[in-house]
PDB file of C-alpha atoms in Angstrom:
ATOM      1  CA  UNK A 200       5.544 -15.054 -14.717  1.00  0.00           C
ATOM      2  CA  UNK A 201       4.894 -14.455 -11.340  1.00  0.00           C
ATOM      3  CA  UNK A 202       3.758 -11.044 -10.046  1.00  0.00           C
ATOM      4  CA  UNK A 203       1.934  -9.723  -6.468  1.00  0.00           C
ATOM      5  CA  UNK A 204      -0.642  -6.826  -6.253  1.00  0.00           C
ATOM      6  CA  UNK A 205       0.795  -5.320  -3.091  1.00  0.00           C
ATOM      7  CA  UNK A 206      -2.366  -2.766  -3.048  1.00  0.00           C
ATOM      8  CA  UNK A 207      -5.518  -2.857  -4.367  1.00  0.00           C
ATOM      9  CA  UNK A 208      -9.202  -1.621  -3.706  1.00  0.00           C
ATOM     10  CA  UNK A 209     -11.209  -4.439  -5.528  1.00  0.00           C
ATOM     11  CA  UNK A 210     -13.349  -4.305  -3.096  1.00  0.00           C
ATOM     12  CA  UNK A 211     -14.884  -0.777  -3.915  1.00  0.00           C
ATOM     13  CA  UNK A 212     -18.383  -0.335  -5.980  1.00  0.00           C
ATOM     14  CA  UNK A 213     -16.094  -0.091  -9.221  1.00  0.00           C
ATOM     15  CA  UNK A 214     -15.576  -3.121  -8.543  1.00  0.00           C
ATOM     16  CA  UNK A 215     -19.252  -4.703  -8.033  1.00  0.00           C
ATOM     17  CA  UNK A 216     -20.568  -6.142 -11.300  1.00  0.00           C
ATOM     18  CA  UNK A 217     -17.595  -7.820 -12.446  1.00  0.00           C
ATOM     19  CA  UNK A 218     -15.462  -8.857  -9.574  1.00  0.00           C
ATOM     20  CA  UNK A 219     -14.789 -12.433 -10.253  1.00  0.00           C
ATOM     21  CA  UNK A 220     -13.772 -11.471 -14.321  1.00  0.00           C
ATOM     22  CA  UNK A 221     -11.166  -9.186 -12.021  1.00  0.00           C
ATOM     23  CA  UNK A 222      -9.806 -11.835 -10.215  1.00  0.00           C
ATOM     24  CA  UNK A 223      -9.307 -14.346 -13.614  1.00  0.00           C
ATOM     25  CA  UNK A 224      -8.020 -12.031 -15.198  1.00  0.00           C
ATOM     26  CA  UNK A 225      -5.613 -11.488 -12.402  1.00  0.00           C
ATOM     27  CA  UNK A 226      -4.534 -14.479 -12.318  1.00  0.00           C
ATOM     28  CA  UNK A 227      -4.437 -15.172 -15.815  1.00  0.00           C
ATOM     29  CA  UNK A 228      -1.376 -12.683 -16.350  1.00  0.00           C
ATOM     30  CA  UNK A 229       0.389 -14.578 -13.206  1.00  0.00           C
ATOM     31  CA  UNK A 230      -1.027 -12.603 -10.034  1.00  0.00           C
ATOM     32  CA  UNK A 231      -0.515 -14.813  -7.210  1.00  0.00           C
ATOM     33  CA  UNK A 232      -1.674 -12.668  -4.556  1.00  0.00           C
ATOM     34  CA  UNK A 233      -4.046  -9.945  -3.663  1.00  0.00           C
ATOM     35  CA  UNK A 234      -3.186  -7.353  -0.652  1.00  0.00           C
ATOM     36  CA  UNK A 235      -5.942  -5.068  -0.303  1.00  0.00           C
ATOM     37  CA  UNK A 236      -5.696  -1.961   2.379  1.00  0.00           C
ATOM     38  CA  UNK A 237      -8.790  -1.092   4.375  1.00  0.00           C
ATOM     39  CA  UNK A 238      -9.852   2.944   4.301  1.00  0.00           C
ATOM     40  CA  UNK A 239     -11.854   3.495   7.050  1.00  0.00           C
ATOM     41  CA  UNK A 240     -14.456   1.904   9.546  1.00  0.00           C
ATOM     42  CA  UNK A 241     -17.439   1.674   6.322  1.00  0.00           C
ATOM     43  CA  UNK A 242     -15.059  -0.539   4.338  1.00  0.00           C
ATOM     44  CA  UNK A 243     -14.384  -3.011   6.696  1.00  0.00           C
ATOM     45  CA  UNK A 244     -17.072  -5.355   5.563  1.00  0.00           C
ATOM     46  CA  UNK A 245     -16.658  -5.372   1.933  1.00  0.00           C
ATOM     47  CA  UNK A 246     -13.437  -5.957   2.340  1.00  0.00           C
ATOM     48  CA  UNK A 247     -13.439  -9.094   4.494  1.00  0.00           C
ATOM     49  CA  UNK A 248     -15.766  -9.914   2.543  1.00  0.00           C
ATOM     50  CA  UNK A 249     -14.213  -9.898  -0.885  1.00  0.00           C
ATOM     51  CA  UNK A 250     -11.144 -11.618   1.369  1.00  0.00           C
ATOM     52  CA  UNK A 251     -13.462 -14.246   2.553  1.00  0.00           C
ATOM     53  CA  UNK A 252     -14.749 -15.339  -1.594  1.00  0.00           C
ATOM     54  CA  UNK A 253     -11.272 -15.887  -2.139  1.00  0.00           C
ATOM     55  CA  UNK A 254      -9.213 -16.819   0.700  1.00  0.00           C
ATOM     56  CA  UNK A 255      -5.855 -17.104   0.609  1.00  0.00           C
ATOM     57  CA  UNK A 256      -5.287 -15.310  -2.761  1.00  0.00           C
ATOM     58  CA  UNK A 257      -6.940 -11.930  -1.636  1.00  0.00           C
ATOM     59  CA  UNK A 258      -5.654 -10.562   2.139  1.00  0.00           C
ATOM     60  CA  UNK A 259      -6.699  -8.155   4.001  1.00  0.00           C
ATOM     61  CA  UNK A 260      -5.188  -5.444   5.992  1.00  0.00           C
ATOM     62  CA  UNK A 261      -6.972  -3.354   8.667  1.00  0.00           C
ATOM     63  CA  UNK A 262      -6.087   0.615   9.373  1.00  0.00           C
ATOM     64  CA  UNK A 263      -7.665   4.165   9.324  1.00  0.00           C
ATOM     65  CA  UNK A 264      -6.753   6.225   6.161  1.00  0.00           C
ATOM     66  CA  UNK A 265      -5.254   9.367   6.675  1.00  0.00           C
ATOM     67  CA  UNK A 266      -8.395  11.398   4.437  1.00  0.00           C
ATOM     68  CA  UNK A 267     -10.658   9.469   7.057  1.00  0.00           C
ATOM     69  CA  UNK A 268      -9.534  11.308  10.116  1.00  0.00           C
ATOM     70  CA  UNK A 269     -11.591  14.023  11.485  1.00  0.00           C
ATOM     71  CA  UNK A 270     -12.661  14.762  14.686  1.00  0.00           C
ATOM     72  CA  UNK A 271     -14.197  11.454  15.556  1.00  0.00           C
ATOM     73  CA  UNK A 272     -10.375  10.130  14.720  1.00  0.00           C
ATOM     74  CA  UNK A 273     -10.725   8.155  18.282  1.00  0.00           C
ATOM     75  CA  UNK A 274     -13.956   6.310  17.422  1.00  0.00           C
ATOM     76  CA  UNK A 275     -12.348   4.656  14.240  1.00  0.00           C
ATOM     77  CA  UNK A 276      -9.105   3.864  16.449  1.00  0.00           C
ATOM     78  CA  UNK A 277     -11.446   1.833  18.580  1.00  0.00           C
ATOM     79  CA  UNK A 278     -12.934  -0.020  15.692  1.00  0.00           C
ATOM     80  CA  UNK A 279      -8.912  -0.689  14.124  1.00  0.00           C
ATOM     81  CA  UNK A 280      -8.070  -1.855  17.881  1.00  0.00           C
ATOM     82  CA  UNK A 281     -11.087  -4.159  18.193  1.00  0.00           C
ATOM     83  CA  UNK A 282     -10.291  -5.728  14.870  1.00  0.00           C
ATOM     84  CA  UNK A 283      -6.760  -6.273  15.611  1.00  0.00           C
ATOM     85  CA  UNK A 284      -7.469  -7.983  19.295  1.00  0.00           C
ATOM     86  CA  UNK A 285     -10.545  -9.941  17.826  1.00  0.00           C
ATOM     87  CA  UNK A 286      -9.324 -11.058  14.387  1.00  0.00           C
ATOM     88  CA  UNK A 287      -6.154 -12.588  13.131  1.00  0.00           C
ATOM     89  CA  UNK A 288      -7.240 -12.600   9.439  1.00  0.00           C
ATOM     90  CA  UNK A 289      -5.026  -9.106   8.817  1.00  0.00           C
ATOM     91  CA  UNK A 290      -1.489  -9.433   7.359  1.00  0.00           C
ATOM     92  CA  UNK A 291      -0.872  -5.275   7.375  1.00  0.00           C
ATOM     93  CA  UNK A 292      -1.823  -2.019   9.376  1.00  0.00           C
ATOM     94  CA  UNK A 293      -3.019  -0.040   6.467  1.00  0.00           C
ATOM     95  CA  UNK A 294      -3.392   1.960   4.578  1.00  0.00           C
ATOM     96  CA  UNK A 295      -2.125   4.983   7.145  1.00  0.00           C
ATOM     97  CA  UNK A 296      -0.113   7.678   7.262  1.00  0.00           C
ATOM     98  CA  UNK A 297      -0.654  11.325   6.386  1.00  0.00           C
ATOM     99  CA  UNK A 298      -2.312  13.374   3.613  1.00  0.00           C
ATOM    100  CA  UNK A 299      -1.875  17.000   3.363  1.00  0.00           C
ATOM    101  CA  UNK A 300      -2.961  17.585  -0.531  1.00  0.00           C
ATOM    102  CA  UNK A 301      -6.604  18.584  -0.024  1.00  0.00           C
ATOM    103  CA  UNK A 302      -6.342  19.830   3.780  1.00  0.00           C
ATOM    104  CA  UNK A 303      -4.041  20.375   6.722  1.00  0.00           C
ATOM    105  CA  UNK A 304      -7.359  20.674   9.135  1.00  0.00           C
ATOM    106  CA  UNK A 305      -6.346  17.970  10.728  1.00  0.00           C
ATOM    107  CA  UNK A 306      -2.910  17.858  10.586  1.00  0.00           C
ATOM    108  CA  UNK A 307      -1.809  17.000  14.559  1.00  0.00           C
ATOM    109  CA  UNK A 308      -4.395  14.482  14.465  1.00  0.00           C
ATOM    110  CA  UNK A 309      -3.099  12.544  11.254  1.00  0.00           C
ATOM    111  CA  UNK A 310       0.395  12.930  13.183  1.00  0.00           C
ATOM    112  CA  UNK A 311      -1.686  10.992  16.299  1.00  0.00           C
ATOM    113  CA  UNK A 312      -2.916   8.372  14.343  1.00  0.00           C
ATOM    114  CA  UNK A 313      -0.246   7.411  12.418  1.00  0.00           C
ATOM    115  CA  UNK A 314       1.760   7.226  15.564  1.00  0.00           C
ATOM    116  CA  UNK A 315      -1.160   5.234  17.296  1.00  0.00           C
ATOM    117  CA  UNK A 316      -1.064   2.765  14.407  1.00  0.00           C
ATOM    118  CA  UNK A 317       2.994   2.371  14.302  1.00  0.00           C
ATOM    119  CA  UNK A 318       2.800   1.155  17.792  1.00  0.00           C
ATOM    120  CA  UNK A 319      -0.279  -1.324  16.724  1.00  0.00           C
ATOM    121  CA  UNK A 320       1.656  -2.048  14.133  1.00  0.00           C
ATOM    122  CA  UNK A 321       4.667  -3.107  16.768  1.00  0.00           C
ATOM    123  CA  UNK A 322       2.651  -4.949  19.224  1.00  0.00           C
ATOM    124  CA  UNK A 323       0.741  -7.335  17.030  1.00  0.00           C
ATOM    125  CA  UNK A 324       4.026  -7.827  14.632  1.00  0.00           C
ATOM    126  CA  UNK A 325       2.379  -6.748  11.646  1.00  0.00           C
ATOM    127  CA  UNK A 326       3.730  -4.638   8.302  1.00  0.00           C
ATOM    128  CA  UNK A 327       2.417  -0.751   7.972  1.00  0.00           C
ATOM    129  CA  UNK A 328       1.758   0.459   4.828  1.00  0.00           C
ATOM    130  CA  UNK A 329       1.944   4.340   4.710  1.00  0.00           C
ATOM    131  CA  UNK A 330       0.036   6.648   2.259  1.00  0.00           C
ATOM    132  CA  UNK A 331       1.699   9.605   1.455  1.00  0.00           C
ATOM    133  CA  UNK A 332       0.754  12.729  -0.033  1.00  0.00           C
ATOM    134  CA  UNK A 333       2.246  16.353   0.206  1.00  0.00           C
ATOM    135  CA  UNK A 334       3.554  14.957   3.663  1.00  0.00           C
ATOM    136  CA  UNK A 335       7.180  13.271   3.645  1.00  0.00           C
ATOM    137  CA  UNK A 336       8.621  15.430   6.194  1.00  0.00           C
ATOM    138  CA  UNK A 337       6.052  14.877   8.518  1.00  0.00           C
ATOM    139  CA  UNK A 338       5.694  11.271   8.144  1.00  0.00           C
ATOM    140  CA  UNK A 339       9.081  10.819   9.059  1.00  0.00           C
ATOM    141  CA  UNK A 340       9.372  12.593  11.756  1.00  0.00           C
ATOM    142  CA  UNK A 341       7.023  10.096  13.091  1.00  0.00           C
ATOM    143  CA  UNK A 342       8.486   7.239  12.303  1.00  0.00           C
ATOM    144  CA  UNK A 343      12.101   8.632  13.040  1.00  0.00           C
ATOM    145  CA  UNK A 344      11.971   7.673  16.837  1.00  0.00           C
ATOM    146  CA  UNK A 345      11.202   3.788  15.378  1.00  0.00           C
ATOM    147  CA  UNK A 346      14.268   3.263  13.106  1.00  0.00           C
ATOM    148  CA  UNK A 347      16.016   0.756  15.627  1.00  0.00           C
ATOM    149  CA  UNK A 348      13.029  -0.812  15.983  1.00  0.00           C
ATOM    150  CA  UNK A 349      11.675  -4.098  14.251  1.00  0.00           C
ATOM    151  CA  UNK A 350       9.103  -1.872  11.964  1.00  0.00           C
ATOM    152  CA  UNK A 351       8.474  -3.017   8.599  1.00  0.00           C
ATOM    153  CA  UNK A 352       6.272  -1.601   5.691  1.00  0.00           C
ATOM    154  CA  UNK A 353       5.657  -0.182   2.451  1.00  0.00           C
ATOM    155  CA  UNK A 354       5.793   3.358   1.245  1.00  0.00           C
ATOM    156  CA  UNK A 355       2.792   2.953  -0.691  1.00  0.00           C
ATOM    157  CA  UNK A 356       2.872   5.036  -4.479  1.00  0.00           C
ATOM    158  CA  UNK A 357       6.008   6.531  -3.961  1.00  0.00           C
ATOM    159  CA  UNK A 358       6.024   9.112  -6.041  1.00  0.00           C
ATOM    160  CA  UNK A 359       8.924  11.119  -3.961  1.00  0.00           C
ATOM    161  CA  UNK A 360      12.480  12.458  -5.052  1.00  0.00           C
ATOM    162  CA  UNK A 361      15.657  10.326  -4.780  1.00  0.00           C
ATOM    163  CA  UNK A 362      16.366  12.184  -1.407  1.00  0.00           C
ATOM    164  CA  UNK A 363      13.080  11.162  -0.061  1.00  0.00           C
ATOM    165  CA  UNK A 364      13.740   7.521  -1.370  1.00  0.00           C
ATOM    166  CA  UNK A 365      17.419   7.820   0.097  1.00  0.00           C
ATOM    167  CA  UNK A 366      15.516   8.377   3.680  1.00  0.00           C
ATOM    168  CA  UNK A 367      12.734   5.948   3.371  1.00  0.00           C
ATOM    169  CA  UNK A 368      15.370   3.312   3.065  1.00  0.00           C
ATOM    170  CA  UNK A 369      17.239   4.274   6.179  1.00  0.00           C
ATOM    171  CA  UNK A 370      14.505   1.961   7.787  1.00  0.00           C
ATOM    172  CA  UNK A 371      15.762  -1.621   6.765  1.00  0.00           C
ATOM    173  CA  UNK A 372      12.769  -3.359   6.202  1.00  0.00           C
ATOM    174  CA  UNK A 373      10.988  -0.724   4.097  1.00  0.00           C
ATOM    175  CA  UNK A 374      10.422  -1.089   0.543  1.00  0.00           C
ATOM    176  CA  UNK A 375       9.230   1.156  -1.865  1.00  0.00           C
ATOM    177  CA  UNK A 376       5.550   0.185  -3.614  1.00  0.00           C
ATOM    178  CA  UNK A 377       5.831   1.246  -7.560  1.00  0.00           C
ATOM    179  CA  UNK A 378       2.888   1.313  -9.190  1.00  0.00           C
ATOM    180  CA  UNK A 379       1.369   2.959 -12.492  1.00  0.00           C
ATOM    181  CA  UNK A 380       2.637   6.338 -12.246  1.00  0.00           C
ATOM    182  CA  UNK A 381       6.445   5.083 -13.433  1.00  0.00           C
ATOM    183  CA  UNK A 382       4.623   4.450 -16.903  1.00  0.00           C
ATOM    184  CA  UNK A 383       3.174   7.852 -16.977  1.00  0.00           C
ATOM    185  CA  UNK A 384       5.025  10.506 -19.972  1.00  0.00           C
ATOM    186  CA  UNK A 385       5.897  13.154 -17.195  1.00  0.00           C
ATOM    187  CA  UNK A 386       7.023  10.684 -14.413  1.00  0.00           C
ATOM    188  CA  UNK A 387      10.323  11.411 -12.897  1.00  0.00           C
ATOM    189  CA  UNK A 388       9.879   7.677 -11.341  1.00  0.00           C
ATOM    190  CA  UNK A 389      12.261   6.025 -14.056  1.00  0.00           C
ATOM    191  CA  UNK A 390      15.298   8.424 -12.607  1.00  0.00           C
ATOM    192  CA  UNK A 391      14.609   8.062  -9.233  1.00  0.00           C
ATOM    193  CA  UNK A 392      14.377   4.204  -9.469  1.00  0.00           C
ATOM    194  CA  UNK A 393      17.558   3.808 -11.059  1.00  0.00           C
ATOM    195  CA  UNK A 394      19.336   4.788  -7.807  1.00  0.00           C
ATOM    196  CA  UNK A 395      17.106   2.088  -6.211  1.00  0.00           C
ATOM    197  CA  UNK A 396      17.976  -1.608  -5.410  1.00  0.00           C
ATOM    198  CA  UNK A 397      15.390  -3.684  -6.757  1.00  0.00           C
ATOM    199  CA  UNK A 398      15.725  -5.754  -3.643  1.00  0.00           C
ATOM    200  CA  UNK A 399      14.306  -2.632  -2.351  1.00  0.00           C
ATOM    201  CA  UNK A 400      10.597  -2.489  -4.807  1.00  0.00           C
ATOM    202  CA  UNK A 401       7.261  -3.554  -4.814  1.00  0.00           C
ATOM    203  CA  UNK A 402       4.592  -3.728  -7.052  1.00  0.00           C
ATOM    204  CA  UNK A 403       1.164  -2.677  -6.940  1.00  0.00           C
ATOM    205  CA  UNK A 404      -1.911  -1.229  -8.582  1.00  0.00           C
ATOM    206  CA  UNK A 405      -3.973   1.243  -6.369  1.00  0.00           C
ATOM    207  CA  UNK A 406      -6.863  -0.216  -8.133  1.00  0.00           C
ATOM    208  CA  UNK A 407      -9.078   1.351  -9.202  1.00  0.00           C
ATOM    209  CA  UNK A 408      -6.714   4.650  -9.580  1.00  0.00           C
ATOM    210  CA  UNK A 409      -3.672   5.169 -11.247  1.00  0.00           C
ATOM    211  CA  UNK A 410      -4.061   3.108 -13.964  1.00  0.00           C
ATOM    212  CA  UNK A 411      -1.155   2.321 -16.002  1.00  0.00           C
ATOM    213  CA  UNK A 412      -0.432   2.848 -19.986  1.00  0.00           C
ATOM    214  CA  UNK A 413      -1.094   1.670 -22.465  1.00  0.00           C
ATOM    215  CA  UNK A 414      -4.509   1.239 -20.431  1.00  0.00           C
ATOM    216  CA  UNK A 415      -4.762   4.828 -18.862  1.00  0.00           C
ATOM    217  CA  UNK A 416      -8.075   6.447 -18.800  1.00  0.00           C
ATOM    218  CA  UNK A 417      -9.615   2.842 -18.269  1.00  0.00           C
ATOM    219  CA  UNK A 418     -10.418   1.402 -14.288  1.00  0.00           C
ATOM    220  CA  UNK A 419      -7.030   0.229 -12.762  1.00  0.00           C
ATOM    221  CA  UNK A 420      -7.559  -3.218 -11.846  1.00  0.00           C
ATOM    222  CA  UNK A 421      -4.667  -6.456 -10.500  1.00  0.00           C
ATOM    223  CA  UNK A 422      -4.035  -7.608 -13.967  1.00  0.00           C
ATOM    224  CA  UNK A 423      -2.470  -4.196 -14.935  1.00  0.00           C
ATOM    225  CA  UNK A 424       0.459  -4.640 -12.283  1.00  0.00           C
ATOM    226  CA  UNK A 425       1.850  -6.388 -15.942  1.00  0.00           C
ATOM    227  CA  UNK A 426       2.195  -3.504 -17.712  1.00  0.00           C
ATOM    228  CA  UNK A 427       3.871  -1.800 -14.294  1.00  0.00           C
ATOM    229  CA  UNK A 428       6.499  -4.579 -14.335  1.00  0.00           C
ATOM    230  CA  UNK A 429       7.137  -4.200 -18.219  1.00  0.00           C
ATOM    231  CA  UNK A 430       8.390  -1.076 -17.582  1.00  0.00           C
ATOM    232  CA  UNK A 431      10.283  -1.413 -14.091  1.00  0.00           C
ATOM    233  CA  UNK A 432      12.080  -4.649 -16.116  1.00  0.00           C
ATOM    234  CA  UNK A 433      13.279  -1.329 -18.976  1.00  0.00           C
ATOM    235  CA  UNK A 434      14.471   0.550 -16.606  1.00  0.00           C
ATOM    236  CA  UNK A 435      16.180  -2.012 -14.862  1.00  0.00           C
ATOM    237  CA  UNK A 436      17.518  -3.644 -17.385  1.00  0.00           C
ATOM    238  CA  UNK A 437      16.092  -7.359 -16.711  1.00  0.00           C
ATOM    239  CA  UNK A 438      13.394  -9.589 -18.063  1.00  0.00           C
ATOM    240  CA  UNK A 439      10.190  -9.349 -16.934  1.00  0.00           C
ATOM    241  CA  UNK A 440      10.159 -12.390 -14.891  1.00  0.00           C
ATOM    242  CA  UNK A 441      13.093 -12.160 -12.878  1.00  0.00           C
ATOM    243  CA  UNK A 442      11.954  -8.785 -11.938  1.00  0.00           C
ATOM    244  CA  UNK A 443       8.461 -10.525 -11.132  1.00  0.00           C
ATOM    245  CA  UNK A 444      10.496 -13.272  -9.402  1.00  0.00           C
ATOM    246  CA  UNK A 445      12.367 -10.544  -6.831  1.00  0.00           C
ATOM    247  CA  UNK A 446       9.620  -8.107  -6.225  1.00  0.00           C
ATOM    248  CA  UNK A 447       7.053 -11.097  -5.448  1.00  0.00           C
ATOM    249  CA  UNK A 448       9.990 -12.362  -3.065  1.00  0.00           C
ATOM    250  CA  UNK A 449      10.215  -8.608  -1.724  1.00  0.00           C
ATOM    251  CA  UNK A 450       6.299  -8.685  -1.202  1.00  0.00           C
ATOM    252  CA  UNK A 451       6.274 -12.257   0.404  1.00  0.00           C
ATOM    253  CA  UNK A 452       8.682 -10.912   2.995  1.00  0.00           C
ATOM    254  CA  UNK A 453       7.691  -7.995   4.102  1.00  0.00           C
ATOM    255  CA  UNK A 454       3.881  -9.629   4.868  1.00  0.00           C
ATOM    256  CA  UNK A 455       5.462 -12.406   6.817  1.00  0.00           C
ATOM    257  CA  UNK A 456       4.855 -15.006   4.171  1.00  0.00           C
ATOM    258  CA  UNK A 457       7.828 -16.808   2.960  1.00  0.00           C
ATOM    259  CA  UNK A 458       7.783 -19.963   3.488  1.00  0.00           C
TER     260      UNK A 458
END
């Protein structure tokens, strides 16, 4: 079995005591790689450094979160844009994009950033990998002027409708990141993905959140991407492994990595 955590926070507090047993256990159920999105400028370090304990299995990405941007939005753009000229250890711009749930306060500026971070994202050659919530529209109007462009990503916890899915794939070298919420009772996920090319999914965790069944109510951590791919394989139809097999290939290209 091979599998790929496309996203995952191991390097939060939840995280502290028992962060090696994480990363066995990961591996244990066939993870083969790690890709964990920054938040903000005060997660920088723990995430580089949980990168650095186990190079080459857990990568980092560098970008500023859309609940992070307030009005000192152009401070933390100076700290993502000294990262990416000083340091070639990130794979992905990310997490970004837009997040209207809690509060549209700052609703131009997430529109800014994002589109700061798109160009970043074009200039060093790198993936995005967009968080969205309550904001579809919005995000792609942004990226709308960029669809002839070489941009690549992830919609990160897609949790949209089959039209929004329709329109994320417009972009050619987007793929859609399926995580735990496809095992939840009242997901819609299992319709929506069946119009879907798998060539078109990855998988991922969102560790510590969103943790899948049967282990809901538990800490998300890597080793539960399993029990997301148990139940992408149902609804696709295919054993688990080739559907590990094509969604790890899925992952390894849209970071740059096959070989």
């Amino acid at each position: 079995m091979r599998l790929i955590d496309t996203h995952s926070h191991l390097f939060l507090e939840e995280f502290s005591e028992d962060f090696p047993q994480v990363i066995e256990r990961a591996r244990a159920v066939g993870v083969t790689h790690i890709f964990m999105p920054n938040i903000d400028s005060t997660t920088i370090e723990a995430m580089l450094s949980a990168c650095s304990v186990y190079k080459g299995y857990c990568f980092p990405m560098i970008g500023l979160h859309p609940t992070s941007v307030n009005a000192n939005y152009e401070k933390e753009l100076e700290i993502v844009a000294r990262e990416l000229k000083f340091s070639k250890e990130y794979v992905a711009i990310g997490e970004i994009g837009m997040d209207l749930y809690w509060d549209k306060t700052y609703l131009k500026e997430q529109q800014i950033v994002l589109d700061k971070q798109v160009n970043w994202a074009l200039e060093y050659d790198l993936p995005i990998v967009i968080h969205c919530r309550d904001a579809f529209d919005y995000i792609y109007k942004v990226l709308e002027p960029y669809k002839k462009t070489p941009l690549r990503g992830i919609f990160h916890s897609f949790t949209g409708t089959a039209e929004e899915a329709t329109r994320v794939l417009e972009f050619s070298d987007f793929f859609i990141g399926i995580n735990g919420v496809v095992t939840f009772k009242k997901s819609h996920l299992p319709e929506i993905l069946a119009g879907i090319p798998l060539e078109k999914i990855v998988l991922e965790t969102d560790s510590p959140y969103l943790t899948p069944v049967p282990n809901r109510g538990k800490r998300n951590e890597s080793a539960y991407v399993k029990d997301t791919l148990m139940k992408v394989s149902e609804i696709y139809g295919m054993s688990p492994e080739a559907v590990g097999d094509v969604t790890s290939e899925n992952a390894l290209k849209v970071f740059g990595m096959l070989k």
